[in-house]
Tab-separated table of C-alpha atoms in Angstrom:
chain	number	residue	atom	x	y	z
A	611	MET	CA	169.318	62.768	135.628
A	612	PRO	CA	171.130	64.754	134.853
A	613	PHE	CA	169.169	67.628	133.895
A	614	VAL	CA	170.652	70.871	131.775
A	615	HIS	CA	168.722	73.734	131.539
A	616	VAL	CA	169.491	76.162	129.188
A	617	HIS	CA	167.994	79.957	129.465
A	618	MET	CA	168.792	82.300	126.496
A	619	TRP	CA	167.279	84.919	124.180
A	620	GLU	CA	164.515	83.611	122.037
A	621	GLY	CA	164.947	83.271	118.302
A	622	ARG	CA	167.431	80.371	117.620
A	623	THR	CA	166.467	77.987	114.688
A	624	VAL	CA	165.634	74.313	115.383
A	625	GLU	CA	168.558	73.244	113.656
A	626	GLN	CA	170.721	75.239	116.126
A	627	LYS	CA	168.817	73.864	119.081
A	628	ARG	CA	169.224	70.296	117.704
A	629	ALA	CA	173.140	70.906	117.478
A	630	LEU	CA	173.261	72.710	120.731
A	631	THR	CA	171.483	69.860	122.824
A	632	LYS	CA	173.559	67.311	121.034
A	633	ALA	CA	177.027	69.218	122.018
A	634	ILE	CA	175.791	69.661	125.646
A	635	THR	CA	174.827	66.040	125.591
A	636	ASP	CA	178.174	65.044	124.303
A	637	ALA	CA	180.128	67.145	126.946
A	638	MET	CA	178.208	65.934	129.877
A	639	VAL	CA	178.860	62.084	128.583
A	640	GLU	CA	182.629	62.760	128.196
A	641	HIS	CA	183.170	64.908	131.058
A	642	ALA	CA	180.714	63.977	133.820
A	643	GLY	CA	180.004	60.214	132.927
A	644	ALA	CA	176.437	60.927	132.442
A	645	ASN	CA	174.312	58.137	131.202
A	646	PRO	CA	172.490	59.536	127.881
A	647	ASP	CA	169.258	57.645	128.454
A	648	ALA	CA	168.753	59.647	131.429
A	649	LEU	CA	170.188	62.847	130.476
A	650	HIS	CA	167.355	65.759	129.700
A	651	VAL	CA	168.400	69.140	128.267
A	652	ALA	CA	165.497	72.019	128.086
A	653	ILE	CA	165.861	75.251	126.626
A	654	SER	CA	163.701	78.335	128.172
A	655	GLU	CA	163.707	81.108	125.753
A	656	TYR	CA	163.179	84.912	126.739
A	657	PRO	CA	161.993	87.791	125.013
A	658	ARG	CA	164.589	90.775	125.385
A	659	GLU	CA	162.125	92.652	127.495
A	660	ASN	CA	162.444	89.822	130.038
A	661	TRP	CA	166.328	89.856	130.947
A	662	ALA	CA	168.551	92.410	132.163
A	663	ARG	CA	172.294	93.016	132.742
A	664	ALA	CA	173.514	95.339	134.817
A	665	GLY	CA	169.859	96.374	135.698
A	666	VAL	CA	169.173	97.271	131.984
A	667	LEU	CA	166.968	95.163	129.837
A	668	GLY	CA	167.963	93.446	126.835
A	669	ILE	CA	165.673	95.786	124.594
A	670	ASP	CA	167.773	98.827	125.965
A	671	ARG	CA	171.181	97.207	125.580
A	672	LYS	CA	173.305	97.098	122.114
A	673	ASP	CA	175.764	94.354	123.085
A	674	VAL	CA	173.639	91.287	124.254
B	189	MET	CA	176.888	85.800	138.346
B	190	PRO	CA	174.686	86.241	140.087
B	191	PHE	CA	171.539	85.268	138.439
B	192	VAL	CA	168.228	86.362	139.844
B	193	HIS	CA	165.258	84.370	138.318
B	194	VAL	CA	161.813	86.020	138.877
B	195	HIS	CA	158.662	83.968	138.642
B	196	MET	CA	155.141	85.745	138.317
B	197	TRP	CA	152.021	86.156	136.306
B	198	GLU	CA	152.119	87.078	132.703
B	199	GLY	CA	150.928	90.812	132.278
B	200	ARG	CA	153.710	93.341	133.504
B	201	THR	CA	154.045	96.213	130.937
B	202	VAL	CA	157.787	96.657	130.003
B	203	GLU	CA	158.032	99.810	132.034
B	204	GLN	CA	157.232	97.562	135.207
B	205	LYS	CA	160.026	95.077	134.211
B	206	ARG	CA	162.505	97.992	133.506
B	207	ALA	CA	161.893	99.369	136.873
B	208	LEU	CA	161.828	95.814	138.595
B	209	THR	CA	164.995	94.693	137.179
B	210	LYS	CA	166.638	97.949	138.055
B	211	ALA	CA	165.482	97.915	141.538
B	212	ILE	CA	166.711	94.203	142.247
B	213	THR	CA	169.785	94.731	140.907
B	214	ASP	CA	170.351	97.805	142.845
B	215	ALA	CA	169.215	95.566	146.078
B	216	MET	CA	171.954	92.722	144.660
B	217	VAL	CA	174.753	95.256	144.779
B	218	GLU	CA	174.007	97.105	147.894
B	219	HIS	CA	173.181	94.043	150.079
B	220	ALA	CA	175.316	91.219	148.393
B	221	GLY	CA	178.004	93.043	146.997
B	222	ALA	CA	177.551	92.022	143.376
B	223	ASN	CA	179.234	93.113	140.448
B	224	PRO	CA	176.555	94.619	138.427
B	225	ASP	CA	178.442	93.585	134.964
B	226	ALA	CA	178.321	89.815	136.007
B	227	LEU	CA	174.433	90.234	137.223
B	228	HIS	CA	171.707	88.956	135.103
B	229	VAL	CA	167.951	89.319	136.165
B	230	ALA	CA	165.555	86.865	134.188
B	231	ILE	CA	161.778	87.031	134.321
B	232	SER	CA	159.542	83.723	133.369
B	233	GLU	CA	155.803	84.992	133.262
B	234	TYR	CA	152.932	82.093	133.852
B	235	PRO	CA	149.546	82.142	132.787
B	236	ARG	CA	147.334	81.831	135.807
B	237	GLU	CA	146.180	78.109	134.684
B	238	ASN	CA	149.825	77.265	135.308
B	239	TRP	CA	150.393	78.317	138.852
B	240	ALA	CA	148.311	76.888	141.860
B	241	ARG	CA	148.646	77.991	145.749
B	242	ALA	CA	147.362	75.842	148.188
B	243	GLY	CA	146.320	73.472	145.182
B	244	VAL	CA	144.030	75.663	143.865
B	245	LEU	CA	144.761	77.197	140.162
B	246	GLY	CA	145.296	81.169	139.650
B	247	ILE	CA	142.078	81.027	137.656
B	248	ASP	CA	140.089	79.504	140.286
B	249	ARG	CA	141.268	81.621	143.125
B	250	LYS	CA	140.352	85.426	143.898
B	251	ASP	CA	143.343	86.544	145.936
B	252	VAL	CA	146.181	85.843	143.902
C	1459	MET	CA	153.391	83.546	143.978
C	1460	PRO	CA	155.534	85.337	142.991
C	1461	PHE	CA	158.914	83.307	143.419
C	1462	VAL	CA	162.326	84.994	143.354
C	1463	HIS	CA	165.336	82.731	143.211
C	1464	VAL	CA	168.657	84.288	144.007
C	1465	HIS	CA	171.396	82.261	142.632
C	1466	MET	CA	175.090	83.535	143.979
C	1467	TRP	CA	178.203	82.680	145.808
C	1468	GLU	CA	178.051	81.251	149.231
C	1469	GLY	CA	179.300	83.277	151.867
C	1470	ARG	CA	176.958	86.231	152.654
C	1471	THR	CA	176.014	86.714	156.495
C	1472	VAL	CA	172.591	86.134	157.440
C	1473	GLU	CA	172.365	89.833	157.804
C	1474	GLN	CA	173.350	90.588	154.249
C	1475	LYS	CA	170.578	87.651	153.381
C	1476	ARG	CA	167.687	89.501	155.459
C	1477	ALA	CA	168.413	92.644	153.932
C	1478	LEU	CA	168.506	91.332	150.460
C	1479	THR	CA	165.390	89.623	150.834
C	1480	LYS	CA	163.724	92.406	152.373
C	1481	ALA	CA	164.726	94.763	149.673
C	1482	ILE	CA	163.792	92.283	146.757
C	1483	THR	CA	160.461	91.841	148.486
C	1484	ASP	CA	159.979	95.763	148.409
C	1485	ALA	CA	160.959	95.979	144.800
C	1486	MET	CA	158.439	93.291	143.861
C	1487	VAL	CA	155.571	94.885	145.800
C	1488	GLU	CA	156.319	98.273	144.413
C	1489	HIS	CA	157.334	97.570	140.679
C	1490	ALA	CA	155.404	94.204	139.931
C	1491	GLY	CA	152.336	94.662	142.496
C	1492	ALA	CA	152.961	91.640	144.239
C	1493	ASN	CA	151.156	90.800	147.291
C	1494	PRO	CA	153.844	90.200	149.902
C	1495	ASP	CA	152.259	87.245	151.684
C	1496	ALA	CA	152.291	85.292	148.718
C	1497	LEU	CA	155.905	86.345	147.905
C	1498	HIS	CA	158.666	83.913	148.472
C	1499	VAL	CA	162.496	84.556	147.684
C	1500	ALA	CA	164.794	81.806	147.997
C	1501	ILE	CA	168.786	81.996	147.871
C	1502	SER	CA	170.875	79.021	146.247
C	1503	GLU	CA	174.658	79.309	147.428
C	1504	TYR	CA	177.340	77.791	144.938
C	1505	PRO	CA	181.062	77.071	145.967
C	1506	ARG	CA	183.417	78.822	143.547
C	1507	GLU	CA	184.177	75.280	141.715
C	1508	ASN	CA	180.443	75.154	140.964
C	1509	TRP	CA	180.398	78.222	138.714
C	1510	ALA	CA	181.843	79.668	135.601
C	1511	ARG	CA	181.917	82.650	133.406
C	1512	ALA	CA	183.259	82.562	129.977
C	1513	GLY	CA	184.276	79.069	130.520
C	1514	VAL	CA	186.459	79.731	133.612
C	1515	LEU	CA	185.443	78.446	136.673
C	1516	GLY	CA	185.378	80.761	139.665
C	1517	ILE	CA	188.219	79.250	141.551
C	1518	ASP	CA	190.175	80.269	138.478
C	1519	ARG	CA	188.892	83.608	138.017
C	1520	LYS	CA	190.157	86.893	139.717
C	1521	ASP	CA	187.275	88.942	138.826
C	1522	VAL	CA	183.951	87.395	139.887
D	28	MET	CA	157.361	77.882	150.695
D	29	PRO	CA	157.640	75.187	149.532
D	30	PHE	CA	157.624	75.717	145.766
D	31	VAL	CA	157.225	72.826	143.461
D	32	HIS	CA	158.130	73.518	139.759
D	33	VAL	CA	156.970	71.141	136.997
D	34	HIS	CA	158.709	71.254	133.475
D	35	MET	CA	156.779	69.272	130.820
D	36	TRP	CA	155.562	69.195	127.438
D	37	GLU	CA	153.100	71.878	126.493
D	38	GLY	CA	149.554	70.500	125.537
D	39	ARG	CA	147.943	69.419	129.010
D	40	THR	CA	144.324	70.896	129.582
D	41	VAL	CA	143.365	73.078	132.288
D	42	GLU	CA	141.456	70.430	133.816
D	43	GLN	CA	144.494	68.123	133.789
D	44	LYS	CA	146.583	71.104	135.278
D	45	ARG	CA	143.890	71.323	138.199
D	46	ALA	CA	144.175	67.751	138.965
D	47	LEU	CA	147.708	67.571	138.774
D	48	THR	CA	148.735	70.692	141.108
D	49	LYS	CA	145.993	69.430	143.701
D	50	ALA	CA	147.508	65.933	143.730
D	51	ILE	CA	151.101	67.498	144.047
D	52	THR	CA	149.849	69.720	146.871
D	53	ASP	CA	148.272	66.544	148.629
D	54	ALA	CA	151.523	65.029	148.385
D	55	MET	CA	153.751	67.707	149.670
D	56	VAL	CA	150.825	67.916	152.843
D	57	GLU	CA	150.960	64.303	153.497
D	58	HIS	CA	154.455	63.402	153.077
D	59	ALA	CA	156.525	66.494	153.791
D	60	GLY	CA	154.172	68.366	156.060
D	61	ALA	CA	154.079	71.259	154.068
D	62	ASN	CA	151.827	74.225	154.922
D	63	PRO	CA	149.447	74.441	151.980
D	64	ASP	CA	148.929	78.294	152.128
D	65	ALA	CA	152.488	78.558	151.654
D	66	LEU	CA	152.826	75.842	148.969
D	67	HIS	CA	153.034	77.007	145.188
D	68	VAL	CA	153.154	74.942	142.225
D	69	ALA	CA	154.095	76.533	138.864
D	70	ILE	CA	154.210	74.749	135.343
D	71	SER	CA	156.440	75.553	132.715
D	72	GLU	CA	155.749	74.216	129.218
D	73	TYR	CA	158.127	73.527	126.481
D	74	PRO	CA	157.358	72.901	122.924
D	75	ARG	CA	158.879	69.832	121.610
D	76	GLU	CA	161.808	71.365	119.896
D	77	ASN	CA	162.956	72.792	123.208
D	78	TRP	CA	163.879	69.486	124.793
D	79	ALA	CA	166.226	66.656	124.278
D	80	ARG	CA	166.846	63.392	125.660
D	81	ALA	CA	169.945	61.477	124.793
D	82	GLY	CA	170.875	64.379	122.796
D	83	VAL	CA	167.908	63.964	120.629
D	84	LEU	CA	165.075	66.817	120.506
D	85	GLY	CA	161.592	65.853	121.053
D	86	ILE	CA	160.401	66.582	117.480
D	87	ASP	CA	162.822	63.871	116.442
D	88	ARG	CA	161.823	61.211	118.845
D	89	LYS	CA	158.870	58.716	118.688
D	90	ASP	CA	159.015	57.815	122.581
D	91	VAL	CA	158.575	60.876	124.260
E	643	MET	CA	160.938	64.534	130.940
E	644	PRO	CA	159.332	65.770	132.527
E	645	PHE	CA	161.067	67.076	135.325
E	646	VAL	CA	159.852	68.048	138.704
E	647	HIS	CA	161.720	70.308	140.947
E	648	VAL	CA	160.596	70.537	144.686
E	649	HIS	CA	162.178	73.303	146.737
E	650	MET	CA	161.579	73.037	150.455
E	651	TRP	CA	163.199	73.287	153.834
E	652	GLU	CA	165.986	71.066	154.642
E	653	GLY	CA	165.119	68.312	157.372
E	654	ARG	CA	162.939	65.650	155.667
E	655	THR	CA	164.049	62.167	156.144
E	656	VAL	CA	164.834	59.625	153.533
E	657	GLU	CA	161.524	57.836	154.134
E	658	GLN	CA	159.610	61.227	153.550
E	659	LYS	CA	161.624	61.656	150.374
E	660	ARG	CA	161.045	58.325	149.374
E	661	ALA	CA	157.285	58.713	149.752
E	662	LEU	CA	157.054	62.224	148.405
E	663	THR	CA	158.872	61.380	145.373
E	664	LYS	CA	156.688	58.276	144.702
E	665	ALA	CA	153.668	60.212	145.312
E	666	ILE	CA	154.558	62.934	142.906
E	667	THR	CA	155.467	60.598	139.989
E	668	ASP	CA	152.187	58.906	140.571
E	669	ALA	CA	150.301	62.212	140.139
E	670	MET	CA	152.360	63.071	136.839
E	671	VAL	CA	151.352	59.609	135.416
E	672	GLU	CA	147.835	59.805	136.505
E	673	HIS	CA	147.075	63.503	135.435
E	674	ALA	CA	149.733	64.405	133.035
E	675	GLY	CA	150.288	61.114	130.786
E	676	ALA	CA	154.007	61.162	131.950
E	677	ASN	CA	156.071	58.399	131.075
E	678	PRO	CA	157.605	57.076	134.429
E	679	ASP	CA	160.889	55.786	132.976
E	680	ALA	CA	161.561	59.516	131.744
E	681	LEU	CA	160.359	61.156	134.848
E	682	HIS	CA	162.790	62.577	137.375
E	683	VAL	CA	161.872	64.448	140.514
E	684	ALA	CA	164.884	66.438	142.076
E	685	ILE	CA	164.675	67.950	145.449
E	686	SER	CA	166.727	71.299	146.641
E	687	GLU	CA	166.665	71.687	150.449
E	688	TYR	CA	167.308	75.028	151.750
E	689	PRO	CA	168.251	76.246	155.448
E	690	ARG	CA	165.648	78.556	157.022
E	691	GLU	CA	168.345	81.477	156.743
E	692	ASN	CA	167.818	81.262	152.686
E	693	TRP	CA	164.232	81.592	152.023
E	694	ALA	CA	162.063	84.698	152.977
E	695	ARG	CA	158.303	85.053	152.736
E	696	ALA	CA	156.605	88.640	152.555
E	697	GLY	CA	160.386	89.882	153.205
E	698	VAL	CA	160.934	87.764	156.403
E	699	LEU	CA	163.512	85.030	156.734
E	700	GLY	CA	162.424	81.498	157.907
E	701	ILE	CA	164.668	81.762	160.685
E	702	ASP	CA	162.804	85.267	161.921
E	703	ARG	CA	159.397	83.809	161.303
E	704	LYS	CA	157.120	81.561	163.360
E	705	ASP	CA	154.852	80.126	160.910
E	706	VAL	CA	156.787	78.668	158.137
F	1035	MET	CA	172.831	85.787	129.345
F	1036	PRO	CA	172.663	83.001	128.450
F	1037	PHE	CA	172.610	80.934	131.846
F	1038	VAL	CA	173.159	77.175	131.566
F	1039	HIS	CA	172.065	75.027	135.032
F	1040	VAL	CA	173.401	71.778	135.399
F	1041	HIS	CA	171.728	69.397	137.785
F	1042	MET	CA	173.736	66.443	138.717
F	1043	TRP	CA	174.877	63.899	141.267
F	1044	GLU	CA	177.414	65.244	143.737
F	1045	GLY	CA	180.829	63.728	143.645
F	1046	ARG	CA	182.433	65.098	140.044
F	1047	THR	CA	186.010	66.163	140.575
F	1048	VAL	CA	187.158	69.940	140.330
F	1049	GLU	CA	189.007	68.703	137.151
F	1050	GLN	CA	185.529	67.380	135.693
F	1051	LYS	CA	183.969	70.586	136.448
F	1052	ARG	CA	186.277	72.822	134.706
F	1053	ALA	CA	186.429	70.585	131.592
F	1054	LEU	CA	182.365	70.259	131.583
F	1055	THR	CA	181.850	73.918	132.231
F	1056	LYS	CA	184.525	74.867	129.448
F	1057	ALA	CA	182.915	72.203	126.968
F	1058	ILE	CA	179.171	73.775	127.536
F	1059	THR	CA	180.800	77.084	127.041
F	1060	ASP	CA	182.253	75.713	123.584
F	1061	ALA	CA	178.986	74.463	122.548
F	1062	MET	CA	177.079	77.474	123.494
F	1063	VAL	CA	179.472	79.782	121.628
F	1064	GLU	CA	179.542	77.513	118.391
F	1065	HIS	CA	175.865	76.446	118.207
F	1066	ALA	CA	173.934	79.522	119.732
F	1067	GLY	CA	175.993	82.281	119.052
F	1068	ALA	CA	176.549	83.116	122.889
F	1069	ASN	CA	178.909	86.124	124.035
F	1070	PRO	CA	181.000	84.003	126.433
F	1071	ASP	CA	181.637	87.102	128.597
F	1072	ALA	CA	178.000	87.204	129.515
F	1073	LEU	CA	177.613	83.505	129.461
F	1074	HIS	CA	177.253	81.805	133.005
F	1075	VAL	CA	177.271	77.839	133.634
F	1076	ALA	CA	176.230	76.891	137.206
F	1077	ILE	CA	176.478	73.393	138.683
F	1078	SER	CA	173.966	72.016	141.317
F	1079	GLU	CA	174.802	69.137	142.808
F	1080	TYR	CA	172.308	66.562	144.752
F	1081	PRO	CA	172.967	63.386	147.016
F	1082	ARG	CA	171.516	60.398	145.794
F	1083	GLU	CA	168.501	60.481	148.493
F	1084	ASN	CA	167.330	63.932	146.781
F	1085	TRP	CA	166.651	62.406	143.476
F	1086	ALA	CA	164.230	60.084	142.000
F	1087	ARG	CA	163.708	58.473	138.298
F	1088	ALA	CA	160.483	56.602	137.874
F	1089	GLY	CA	159.484	57.147	141.507
F	1090	VAL	CA	162.550	55.460	142.747
F	1091	LEU	CA	165.049	57.367	144.734
F	1092	GLY	CA	168.703	57.401	143.475
F	1093	ILE	CA	169.712	55.498	146.611
F	1094	ASP	CA	167.423	52.391	145.711
F	1095	ARG	CA	168.376	52.408	142.327
F	1096	LYS	CA	171.404	50.490	140.823
F	1097	ASP	CA	171.359	52.385	137.158
F	1098	VAL	CA	171.569	55.710	137.771
């Protein structure tokens, strides 16, 4: 541990995921005193039809 | 917040997801006093080989 | 299955949780064709210091 | 309930998933007194670009 | 990784948790080829008012 | 969305949580193009008897 689970839209590039997981790991080490060797970051990606805000699916919104 | 995460079989139509996330949002607003603008509902879909009940995978069951 | 996981602030009453889980269950049965006997709804409650929106903790916000 | 959620790399065979969910179910019944009929085990699979340890993605590691 | 997340009622003893996490770990190593050093098992415990099956809270059921 | 869920030991101070959720939010905006207003970060804290690595509970380990 710790385990950080990112839930977001699908579509980020590998390079974005590489930078993102590195930055989250750095934040966990700096601010939460995490041991990097035991720190895992996982990303779950969702199609826009599988996420709603205010009861409206992503495919039906303009702003998310 | 809040965040409501639905885990279910794959295969629902977009129209079902639209109605489902709307109904869950309404339930959260009515019964939990949620602010819709901050309320997200996400759906994770699983193939039947990735879910077991009573130790038996969905592909090996008749009733789930 | 399915499994619906609600993440929200702490502080709702038992009566609210009773009505909320019932309404979510009804939504799952009506819109997703779920079998109620296999349908579980769990609630995780968070103190306001354990949730941030836009990078600001709940204890530091007025609107969440 | 209970609900056991396994997060792992993609790529296990159906036979491995069948044995794994059975063994986890047995562990829950034996050690936690779970009722099998109410016990669900779900598997989420991740591509190697969606999981980092120590800030390094699976596609960039040799040992995970 | 992997990460196994157990969601269950509160109330198990430390000894039960010790045996349970050990058994789940063994199952992951044997059936999923997991590397134990990278394998984490976490337990989230729920009061009976925070979990419903078939739309009925645990505090209102006899059988869960 | 997105939703970032941090699972870690209990015991961080409010100031640590404030800095951590801010840093994770910044990482999501910079590297994943997230809209801050729709970005939530939640923290779940675990006692050391509720988390095992390599099949050994936190209360039985020296290094986690």
